[in-house]
Amino acid sequence: MERNADSEAARELRQAYVRLFDCPDGRRVLEDLAGQGFARASTFDPDPCRAAFNQGRRSLYLRVGRMLDPDGFGPLDGGRGA
């Protein structure tokens, strides 16, 4: 029973992400997150602390992308060509 509640909560959360980003402003914010979140750039930095920080930003962007994809494993932009 708890598993069904967890999967329902996950489905509702995913739908909230889709509603949030499925509008012109949401797509604009998603594009900004792609730039700030190293979606198309290396997270490498000679300073290992900075590299770890950059990787954390990228991880957050990747989570948003997974939440926007119905299967959770598709394009980072939720299929919107960002």
PDB file of C-alpha atoms in Angstrom:
ATOM      1  CA  MET A   1       0.000   0.000   0.000  1.00  0.00           C
ATOM      2  CA  GLU A   2       2.800   2.430   0.893  1.00  0.00           C
ATOM      3  CA  ARG A   3       4.491   1.711  -2.439  1.00  0.00           C
ATOM      4  CA  ASN A   4       1.363   2.841  -4.311  1.00  0.00           C
ATOM      5  CA  ALA A   5       1.284   6.043  -2.281  1.00  0.00           C
ATOM      6  CA  ASP A   6       4.961   6.653  -3.080  1.00  0.00           C
ATOM      7  CA  SER A   7       4.455   6.080  -6.803  1.00  0.00           C
ATOM      8  CA  GLU A   8       1.356   8.298  -6.801  1.00  0.00           C
ATOM      9  CA  ALA A   9       3.309  11.044  -5.029  1.00  0.00           C
ATOM     10  CA  ALA A  10       6.147  10.692  -7.561  1.00  0.00           C
ATOM     11  CA  ARG A  11       3.654  10.877 -10.451  1.00  0.00           C
ATOM     12  CA  GLU A  12       2.046  13.998  -8.984  1.00  0.00           C
ATOM     13  CA  LEU A  13       5.457  15.610  -8.462  1.00  0.00           C
ATOM     14  CA  ARG A  14       6.446  14.848 -12.061  1.00  0.00           C
ATOM     15  CA  GLN A  15       3.186  16.392 -13.277  1.00  0.00           C
ATOM     16  CA  ALA A  16       3.934  19.507 -11.221  1.00  0.00           C
ATOM     17  CA  TYR A  17       7.329  19.833 -12.940  1.00  0.00           C
ATOM     18  CA  VAL A  18       5.674  19.492 -16.350  1.00  0.00           C
ATOM     19  CA  ARG A  19       3.013  22.100 -15.536  1.00  0.00           C
ATOM     20  CA  LEU A  20       5.662  24.471 -14.225  1.00  0.00           C
ATOM     21  CA  PHE A  21       7.933  24.287 -17.276  1.00  0.00           C
ATOM     22  CA  ASP A  22       5.253  23.842 -19.979  1.00  0.00           C
ATOM     23  CA  CYS A  23       4.747  27.522 -20.715  1.00  0.00           C
ATOM     24  CA  PRO A  24       6.862  30.249 -22.326  1.00  0.00           C
ATOM     25  CA  ASP A  25       8.248  31.468 -18.988  1.00  0.00           C
ATOM     26  CA  GLY A  26       8.970  27.921 -17.866  1.00  0.00           C
ATOM     27  CA  ARG A  27      10.861  27.172 -21.074  1.00  0.00           C
ATOM     28  CA  ARG A  28      12.829  30.395 -20.643  1.00  0.00           C
ATOM     29  CA  VAL A  29      13.758  29.407 -17.093  1.00  0.00           C
ATOM     30  CA  LEU A  30      14.671  25.895 -18.270  1.00  0.00           C
ATOM     31  CA  GLU A  31      16.998  27.369 -20.893  1.00  0.00           C
ATOM     32  CA  ASP A  32      18.625  29.533 -18.207  1.00  0.00           C
ATOM     33  CA  LEU A  33      19.047  26.475 -15.987  1.00  0.00           C
ATOM     34  CA  ALA A  34      20.675  24.667 -18.917  1.00  0.00           C
ATOM     35  CA  GLY A  35      23.238  27.446 -19.201  1.00  0.00           C
ATOM     36  CA  GLN A  36      23.876  27.711 -15.495  1.00  0.00           C
ATOM     37  CA  GLY A  37      23.726  23.953 -14.973  1.00  0.00           C
ATOM     38  CA  PHE A  38      26.458  22.903 -17.413  1.00  0.00           C
ATOM     39  CA  ALA A  39      23.986  21.118 -19.708  1.00  0.00           C
ATOM     40  CA  ARG A  40      26.226  21.663 -22.739  1.00  0.00           C
ATOM     41  CA  ALA A  41      29.599  22.281 -21.112  1.00  0.00           C
ATOM     42  CA  SER A  42      32.155  20.446 -19.062  1.00  0.00           C
ATOM     43  CA  THR A  43      32.054  20.835 -15.303  1.00  0.00           C
ATOM     44  CA  PHE A  44      35.856  20.535 -15.164  1.00  0.00           C
ATOM     45  CA  ASP A  45      37.806  23.086 -13.182  1.00  0.00           C
ATOM     46  CA  PRO A  46      41.407  22.802 -11.999  1.00  0.00           C
ATOM     47  CA  ASP A  47      40.143  23.572  -8.508  1.00  0.00           C
ATOM     48  CA  PRO A  48      38.551  20.306  -7.301  1.00  0.00           C
ATOM     49  CA  CYS A  49      36.148  22.152  -5.004  1.00  0.00           C
ATOM     50  CA  ARG A  50      34.915  24.285  -7.889  1.00  0.00           C
ATOM     51  CA  ALA A  51      34.606  21.187 -10.108  1.00  0.00           C
ATOM     52  CA  ALA A  52      32.492  19.499  -7.418  1.00  0.00           C
ATOM     53  CA  PHE A  53      30.336  22.610  -7.125  1.00  0.00           C
ATOM     54  CA  ASN A  54      29.859  22.693 -10.895  1.00  0.00           C
ATOM     55  CA  GLN A  55      28.930  19.009 -10.903  1.00  0.00           C
ATOM     56  CA  GLY A  56      26.310  19.674  -8.243  1.00  0.00           C
ATOM     57  CA  ARG A  57      24.757  22.356 -10.443  1.00  0.00           C
ATOM     58  CA  ARG A  58      24.736  19.927 -13.363  1.00  0.00           C
ATOM     59  CA  SER A  59      23.156  17.191 -11.238  1.00  0.00           C
ATOM     60  CA  LEU A  60      20.292  19.489 -10.318  1.00  0.00           C
ATOM     61  CA  TYR A  61      19.718  20.409 -13.966  1.00  0.00           C
ATOM     62  CA  LEU A  62      19.737  16.725 -14.913  1.00  0.00           C
ATOM     63  CA  ARG A  63      17.119  15.991 -12.255  1.00  0.00           C
ATOM     64  CA  VAL A  64      14.823  18.643 -13.684  1.00  0.00           C
ATOM     65  CA  GLY A  65      15.314  17.110 -17.132  1.00  0.00           C
ATOM     66  CA  ARG A  66      14.492  13.640 -15.858  1.00  0.00           C
ATOM     67  CA  MET A  67      11.368  14.938 -14.161  1.00  0.00           C
ATOM     68  CA  LEU A  68      10.199  16.520 -17.416  1.00  0.00           C
ATOM     69  CA  ASP A  69      10.668  13.306 -19.374  1.00  0.00           C
ATOM     70  CA  PRO A  70       7.706  10.919 -19.021  1.00  0.00           C
ATOM     71  CA  ASP A  71      10.040   7.912 -18.894  1.00  0.00           C
ATOM     72  CA  GLY A  72      12.666   9.673 -16.796  1.00  0.00           C
ATOM     73  CA  PHE A  73      15.451   8.700 -19.190  1.00  0.00           C
ATOM     74  CA  GLY A  74      14.963  10.850 -22.285  1.00  0.00           C
ATOM     75  CA  PRO A  75      16.284  14.190 -23.507  1.00  0.00           C
ATOM     76  CA  LEU A  76      17.333  16.673 -20.865  1.00  0.00           C
ATOM     77  CA  ASP A  77      15.024  19.339 -22.264  1.00  0.00           C
ATOM     78  CA  GLY A  78      11.894  17.206 -21.917  1.00  0.00           C
ATOM     79  CA  GLY A  79      11.727  16.838 -25.698  1.00  0.00           C
ATOM     80  CA  ARG A  80      11.455  20.569 -26.301  1.00  0.00           C
ATOM     81  CA  GLY A  81      14.722  21.003 -28.215  1.00  0.00           C
ATOM     82  CA  ALA A  82      16.363  23.355 -25.711  1.00  0.00           C
TER      83      ALA A  82
END
